[in-house]
Amino acid sequence: MPHTICLIEGDGIGPEVTAAARAVLDASGAELTWLPLAAGAAAAERFGDTIPEATLEAIRTHRIALKGPVTTPVGKGFTSVNVRLRKTFNLYAAVRPVRSLRGIRTRYENVEIVVIRENTEGLYSGIEHEVVPGVIETLKVTTKAGCERIARYAFAYARSRGRKKVTVFHKANIMKRADGLFLDCARRMHEEVAPEIALEELIIDNGCMQLVRDPSRFDVLLMENYNGDMVSDLCAGLVGGLGVVPGANIGDEGAIFEAVHGSAPDIAGKDIANPIATIASLAMMLKYSFGLQKESDAVEQAIVSVLEAGYRTADLKEEGKTTVGTKQIGDLIIERIG
Ligand code: NAD
């Protein structure tokens, strides 16, 4: 009986990039079936909720999903579907491997960073209120249990993958108690889980400067939710942009795989979005959720082969290279899976 992958295609460029990933999976030889599910503004219109109960129930049952980006209204409107899914399923670890891809020319050549972001609390508690007119408070919620859980995950991850160093980005000089707790938990989990791995602590502003100056000095990065959101995009910029960086939201009882990027409304519906980040998220899923190492490697190698052959979507435009659309680059990847 083939495993089932829940599929949320999302909106904006979501349907285009998930269609490309879906075609790649179907060509990869992995015996998995898709279960399309609704989420986002369209789901709210049709079913009265941005995440209908049927979607929640399917993810509860099958535990693994591939998700396209979902638009969140700015400054008003419904709570982020992404944040809600991560909290509902306790997907506390966002894992975002950021690596230089052979074939893409960027400022840096040896980037091999994994950003591990706490995914369920911090400033993304969504608790905001007006104290008196003109004064808004947003609560940053930091728990010892949440900090220990993500730090334990990060050190176990580093150890299991032969990584040498975990760098914690924090702002404990200002948020002495919240980020102080995060740092304290990281130190204790370091001792408990992987004392042989180097632990580095950097105040985040300095950390960002060091990242853009020499990203090759970093290995695994660990940080709380809001900081991790910012730093993930910054790191994506080091290796070619949001079009190429995959991600996974991992919990103890399930995982949702999705690219780091959002719904990119500025380029939606034009067949120009880069599907590589979503296809690479699929490759992560094959490996980590289903143990399909061979199929996962075939997909990753096909991506590099297409880039080395000089094909690019518009976001990676480079002189002397051939610019192709979303579907075409997906088809080129499929051709090379063999
Ligand atoms: P974005 O990531 O959608 O886009 C930022 C820039 O990167 C844009 O110029 C866009 O064209 C480009 N870009 C992103 N992905 C690309 C791709 N695959 N190929 C080529 N270019 C790509 O960020 P934004 O514009 O700040 O946010 C748009 C919407 O997405 C917002 O509603 C936001 O809330 C939502 N969002 C969703 C998720 C998610 O679903 N996980 C993540 C981030 C943002």
Coordinates of C-alpha atoms and ligand atoms in Angstrom, one line a residue:
M1 CA 0.0 0.0 0.0
P2 CA 1.7 3.3 -1.1
H3 CA 2.1 6.0 1.5
T4 CA 0.0 9.1 1.1
I5 CA 1.4 12.7 1.0
C6 CA -1.0 15.5 1.8
L7 CA -0.7 18.2 -0.7
I8 CA -1.6 21.8 0.0
E9 CA -0.9 23.7 -3.2
G10 CA -1.3 27.1 -1.6
D11 CA -1.9 30.2 -3.7
G12 CA 0.1 32.8 -5.6
I13 CA 2.9 30.8 -7.2
G14 CA 1.9 27.8 -5.0
P15 CA -0.1 25.9 -7.6
E16 CA 2.7 26.3 -10.2
V17 CA 5.6 25.2 -8.1
T18 CA 3.7 22.3 -6.4
A19 CA 2.6 21.1 -9.9
A20 CA 6.2 20.9 -10.9
A21 CA 7.1 19.1 -7.7
R22 CA 4.2 16.7 -8.1
A23 CA 5.4 15.8 -11.7
V24 CA 8.9 15.2 -10.4
L25 CA 7.7 12.9 -7.7
D26 CA 5.6 11.0 -10.2
A27 CA 8.7 10.5 -12.4
S28 CA 11.0 9.6 -9.5
G29 CA 9.7 6.1 -9.1
A30 CA 8.8 6.6 -5.5
E31 CA 5.5 4.8 -4.7
L32 CA 3.6 7.6 -3.0
T33 CA 0.1 8.9 -3.7
W34 CA -1.1 12.5 -3.4
L35 CA -4.1 13.7 -1.4
P36 CA -4.9 17.3 -2.4
L37 CA -6.2 19.5 0.5
A38 CA -7.6 23.0 0.7
A39 CA -6.1 25.9 2.8
G40 CA -5.9 29.7 2.6
A41 CA -8.3 32.4 1.5
A42 CA -10.1 30.3 -1.1
A43 CA -10.7 27.6 1.5
A44 CA -12.2 30.2 3.8
E45 CA -14.6 31.3 1.1
R46 CA -15.6 27.7 0.3
F47 CA -15.6 26.0 3.7
G48 CA -15.7 28.9 6.2
D49 CA -12.2 28.4 7.5
T50 CA -8.7 29.0 6.1
I51 CA -7.8 25.4 7.3
P52 CA -10.9 23.3 7.0
E53 CA -11.4 20.4 9.4
A54 CA -11.0 17.9 6.5
T55 CA -7.5 19.3 5.9
L56 CA -6.6 19.0 9.6
E57 CA -8.0 15.5 9.8
A58 CA -6.1 14.3 6.7
I59 CA -2.8 15.7 8.0
R60 CA -3.5 14.1 11.4
T61 CA -4.0 10.8 9.7
H62 CA -1.2 10.8 7.1
R63 CA 1.3 12.9 9.1
I64 CA 3.3 14.1 6.1
A65 CA 2.5 17.0 3.8
L66 CA 4.0 19.0 1.0
K67 CA 2.8 22.6 1.1
G68 CA 2.9 25.5 -1.4
P69 CA 3.1 29.0 0.0
V70 CA -0.1 30.6 1.4
T71 CA -0.7 34.4 1.3
T72 CA -1.3 36.1 4.7
P73 CA -2.9 39.6 4.6
V74 CA -0.6 42.3 5.9
G75 CA -1.8 44.4 8.9
K76 CA -5.3 42.9 9.0
G77 CA -7.3 39.8 8.2
F78 CA -6.9 36.2 9.1
T79 CA -4.1 34.5 11.1
S80 CA -1.3 33.0 9.0
V81 CA -2.2 29.5 7.8
N82 CA 1.4 28.6 8.0
V83 CA 1.8 29.6 11.7
R84 CA -1.5 27.9 12.5
L85 CA -0.5 24.6 10.9
R86 CA 2.9 24.7 12.7
K87 CA 1.3 25.3 16.0
T88 CA -1.6 22.8 15.5
F89 CA 0.7 20.0 14.7
N90 CA 3.5 21.0 17.0
L91 CA 6.0 21.2 14.1
Y92 CA 8.5 22.9 16.4
A93 CA 11.6 22.6 14.3
A94 CA 11.9 24.5 11.0
V95 CA 14.9 23.0 9.2
R96 CA 16.3 24.9 6.3
P97 CA 19.4 23.7 4.5
V98 CA 21.1 26.5 2.7
R99 CA 23.9 25.4 0.4
S100 CA 25.7 26.6 -2.6
L101 CA 24.4 24.8 -5.7
R102 CA 26.9 23.9 -8.4
G103 CA 25.9 25.8 -11.5
I104 CA 24.7 28.9 -9.9
R105 CA 27.2 31.8 -9.7
T106 CA 26.9 33.8 -6.5
R107 CA 29.1 35.9 -4.4
Y108 CA 30.0 32.9 -2.2
E109 CA 30.9 29.4 -3.2
N110 CA 31.1 27.3 0.0
V111 CA 27.9 27.9 1.8
E112 CA 26.8 24.8 3.7
I113 CA 24.5 26.1 6.5
V114 CA 21.5 24.6 8.1
V115 CA 19.1 27.1 9.8
I116 CA 17.2 25.5 12.7
R117 CA 14.4 27.8 13.7
E118 CA 12.0 27.4 16.7
N119 CA 8.6 27.3 15.0
T120 CA 5.8 27.5 17.5
E121 CA 6.4 30.4 20.0
G122 CA 8.4 33.6 20.5
L123 CA 7.0 36.7 18.8
Y124 CA 4.7 34.5 16.6
S125 CA 2.4 33.9 19.5
G126 CA -0.1 36.2 17.7
I127 CA -1.1 37.8 21.0
E128 CA -1.5 41.5 20.5
H129 CA -3.7 44.1 22.2
E130 CA -4.2 47.8 22.5
V131 CA -3.3 48.9 26.0
V132 CA -4.7 52.4 25.6
P133 CA -5.5 54.1 22.2
G134 CA -2.2 54.4 20.3
V135 CA -0.3 51.8 22.4
I136 CA 0.0 48.3 21.1
E137 CA 1.6 45.4 22.9
T138 CA 2.7 42.2 21.1
L139 CA 3.7 39.4 23.4
K140 CA 6.8 37.3 22.8
V141 CA 6.2 34.0 24.6
T142 CA 9.2 32.0 25.5
T143 CA 8.9 28.7 27.4
K144 CA 11.6 26.6 29.0
A145 CA 10.0 23.5 27.4
G146 CA 9.9 25.1 24.0
C147 CA 13.6 26.3 24.2
E148 CA 14.8 22.9 25.4
R149 CA 12.9 21.1 22.7
I150 CA 14.4 23.0 19.8
A151 CA 17.9 23.1 21.3
R152 CA 17.8 19.3 21.9
Y153 CA 16.7 18.9 18.3
A154 CA 19.4 21.1 16.9
F155 CA 22.3 19.3 18.7
A156 CA 20.9 15.9 17.9
Y157 CA 20.6 17.0 14.3
A158 CA 24.1 18.3 14.2
R159 CA 25.5 15.1 15.8
S160 CA 23.6 12.7 13.5
R161 CA 24.8 14.6 10.4
G162 CA 28.4 14.9 11.4
R163 CA 28.2 18.7 11.8
K164 CA 31.0 20.4 13.8
K165 CA 29.4 23.6 15.2
V166 CA 26.1 25.0 16.3
T167 CA 25.9 28.8 16.5
V168 CA 23.1 30.3 18.5
F169 CA 21.9 33.8 17.3
H170 CA 20.2 35.7 20.1
K171 CA 19.5 39.1 21.6
A172 CA 19.9 38.3 25.2
N173 CA 21.7 41.6 25.8
I174 CA 18.4 43.3 25.4
M175 CA 15.7 40.6 25.9
K176 CA 17.6 39.4 28.9
R177 CA 15.0 37.1 30.2
A178 CA 13.4 35.6 27.0
D179 CA 16.5 35.3 24.9
G180 CA 18.5 34.6 28.1
L181 CA 16.3 31.5 28.7
F182 CA 16.8 30.5 25.1
L183 CA 20.6 30.7 25.5
D184 CA 20.6 29.0 28.8
C185 CA 18.6 26.0 27.4
A186 CA 21.0 25.9 24.4
R187 CA 24.0 25.6 26.8
R188 CA 22.4 22.9 28.8
M189 CA 21.2 20.8 25.8
H190 CA 24.7 21.2 24.3
E191 CA 26.2 19.6 27.4
E192 CA 23.5 16.9 27.6
V193 CA 23.2 16.0 23.9
A194 CA 26.4 16.7 22.1
P195 CA 29.2 18.2 24.1
E196 CA 31.7 17.3 21.4
I197 CA 30.2 19.7 19.0
A198 CA 31.4 23.3 19.3
L199 CA 28.8 25.8 20.6
E200 CA 29.1 29.4 19.5
E201 CA 27.0 32.3 20.8
L202 CA 26.5 35.5 18.8
I203 CA 24.3 38.5 19.3
I204 CA 22.1 38.4 16.2
D205 CA 23.1 41.8 14.7
N206 CA 26.8 40.8 14.7
G207 CA 25.7 37.3 13.5
C208 CA 24.1 38.8 10.4
M209 CA 27.1 40.9 9.6
Q210 CA 29.4 37.8 10.0
L211 CA 27.0 35.9 7.7
V212 CA 27.2 38.3 4.8
R213 CA 31.0 38.7 5.3
D214 CA 31.9 35.1 5.4
P215 CA 29.1 32.5 5.4
S216 CA 31.6 29.6 5.1
R217 CA 32.5 30.0 8.8
F218 CA 29.0 28.9 9.8
D219 CA 27.6 25.3 10.1
V220 CA 24.3 24.8 12.0
L221 CA 22.5 28.0 13.1
L222 CA 20.0 27.8 16.0
M223 CA 17.5 30.6 16.8
E224 CA 14.0 31.5 18.0
N225 CA 11.1 32.0 15.7
Y226 CA 11.2 35.6 14.5
N227 CA 15.0 35.7 14.2
G228 CA 14.9 32.4 12.3
D229 CA 12.4 33.8 9.8
M230 CA 14.6 36.8 9.0
V231 CA 17.9 34.9 8.9
S232 CA 16.5 32.2 6.6
D233 CA 15.7 34.7 3.9
L234 CA 19.1 36.4 4.5
C235 CA 20.8 33.0 4.0
A236 CA 18.8 32.2 0.9
G237 CA 20.2 35.4 -0.6
L238 CA 23.7 34.0 -0.1
V239 CA 23.1 31.0 -2.4
G240 CA 20.9 32.5 -5.2
G241 CA 17.7 33.5 -3.5
L242 CA 14.4 32.2 -2.3
G243 CA 13.9 30.2 -5.4
V244 CA 16.4 27.5 -4.4
V245 CA 16.1 27.0 -0.6
P246 CA 14.0 24.1 0.7
G247 CA 12.6 23.6 4.1
A248 CA 10.8 21.2 6.5
N249 CA 8.6 21.9 9.5
I250 CA 9.2 18.9 11.8
G251 CA 7.5 17.7 14.9
D252 CA 7.4 14.4 16.9
E253 CA 4.4 13.2 15.1
G254 CA 4.6 14.6 11.6
A255 CA 6.2 17.0 9.1
I256 CA 5.2 19.5 6.6
F257 CA 7.7 20.3 3.8
E258 CA 7.7 23.6 2.1
A259 CA 10.1 26.1 0.5
V260 CA 11.3 29.1 2.6
H261 CA 9.7 31.5 0.1
G262 CA 6.2 33.0 0.2
S263 CA 3.4 33.2 -2.4
A264 CA 5.3 35.8 -4.5
P265 CA 2.2 37.6 -5.8
D266 CA 4.4 39.8 -8.0
I267 CA 5.2 36.9 -10.3
A268 CA 2.2 34.5 -9.8
G269 CA 0.4 33.0 -12.8
K270 CA 3.2 33.9 -15.2
D271 CA 5.0 30.5 -15.4
I272 CA 8.2 32.2 -14.3
A273 CA 8.5 31.2 -10.6
N274 CA 11.4 28.9 -9.7
P275 CA 10.1 25.5 -8.5
I276 CA 13.5 24.3 -7.4
A277 CA 13.0 25.2 -3.7
T278 CA 9.7 23.1 -3.6
I279 CA 11.2 20.3 -5.6
A280 CA 14.2 20.2 -3.2
S281 CA 11.7 20.2 -0.3
L282 CA 10.2 17.2 -1.8
A283 CA 13.6 15.5 -2.0
M284 CA 14.1 16.3 1.7
M285 CA 10.7 14.6 2.4
L286 CA 11.7 11.5 0.4
K287 CA 14.8 11.1 2.4
Y288 CA 13.7 12.0 5.9
S289 CA 10.1 10.9 6.0
F290 CA 10.2 7.8 3.8
G291 CA 13.8 6.7 3.8
L292 CA 13.9 6.9 0.0
Q293 CA 17.6 7.9 -0.2
K294 CA 18.1 6.8 -3.8
E295 CA 15.1 8.6 -5.2
S296 CA 15.9 11.7 -3.1
D297 CA 19.5 11.7 -4.4
A298 CA 18.3 11.3 -8.0
V299 CA 16.1 14.4 -7.7
E300 CA 18.9 16.5 -6.1
Q301 CA 21.4 15.4 -8.7
A302 CA 18.9 16.2 -11.5
I303 CA 18.4 19.7 -10.1
V304 CA 22.2 20.3 -10.2
S305 CA 22.5 18.8 -13.6
V306 CA 19.9 21.2 -15.1
L307 CA 21.6 24.2 -13.5
E308 CA 25.1 23.0 -14.7
A309 CA 23.6 22.6 -18.2
G310 CA 22.9 26.4 -18.1
Y311 CA 19.1 26.5 -17.6
R312 CA 17.7 29.2 -15.3
T313 CA 14.4 30.6 -14.3
A314 CA 14.2 34.4 -14.4
D315 CA 15.2 34.9 -10.7
L316 CA 18.6 33.3 -11.5
K317 CA 19.0 35.1 -14.8
E318 CA 22.7 35.1 -15.9
E319 CA 24.4 36.2 -19.0
G320 CA 25.0 33.3 -21.4
K321 CA 22.5 31.0 -19.7
T322 CA 19.1 30.0 -21.1
T323 CA 16.1 31.4 -19.3
V324 CA 13.2 28.9 -19.0
G325 CA 9.8 28.9 -17.3
T326 CA 8.5 27.0 -14.2
K327 CA 7.1 24.1 -16.2
Q328 CA 10.0 23.8 -18.5
I329 CA 12.6 23.6 -15.8
G330 CA 10.5 21.0 -14.0
D331 CA 10.4 19.0 -17.2
L332 CA 14.2 19.3 -17.7
I333 CA 14.7 18.0 -14.1
I334 CA 12.3 15.1 -14.9
E335 CA 14.3 14.2 -18.1
R336 CA 17.5 13.9 -16.0
I337 CA 16.0 11.8 -13.2
G338 CA 16.3 8.9 -15.8
Ligands
NAD1 P1 8.0 36.1 -1.1 O1 8.9 35.0 -0.6 O2 6.6 35.6 -1.6 O3 8.7 36.9 -2.2 C1 9.8 37.7 -2.0 C2 10.5 38.0 -3.3 O4 11.1 36.8 -3.8 C3 9.6 38.4 -4.4 O5 10.2 39.3 -5.3 C4 9.3 37.1 -5.2 O6 9.0 37.3 -6.6 C5 10.6 36.4 -5.1 N1 10.4 34.9 -5.0 C6 9.9 34.2 -4.0 N2 9.8 32.9 -4.3 C7 10.3 32.8 -5.6 C8 10.4 31.8 -6.5 N3 10.1 30.5 -6.2 N4 10.9 32.0 -7.7 C9 11.2 33.2 -8.1 N5 11.1 34.3 -7.3 C10 10.6 34.1 -6.0 O7 7.8 37.1 0.1 P2 6.7 38.3 0.3 O8 6.5 39.0 -1.0 O9 7.2 39.0 1.5 O10 5.4 37.6 0.8 C11 4.3 37.3 -0.1 C12 3.2 36.5 0.7 O11 3.7 35.2 1.0 C13 2.8 37.2 2.0 O12 1.4 37.1 2.1 C14 3.4 36.3 3.1 O13 2.7 36.3 4.3 C15 3.4 35.0 2.4 N6 4.4 34.0 2.9 C16 4.1 32.7 3.0 C17 5.0 31.8 3.4 C18 4.6 30.4 3.5 O14 3.5 30.0 3.0 N7 5.3 29.5 4.1 C19 6.3 32.2 3.7 C20 6.7 33.5 3.5 C21 5.7 34.5 3.1

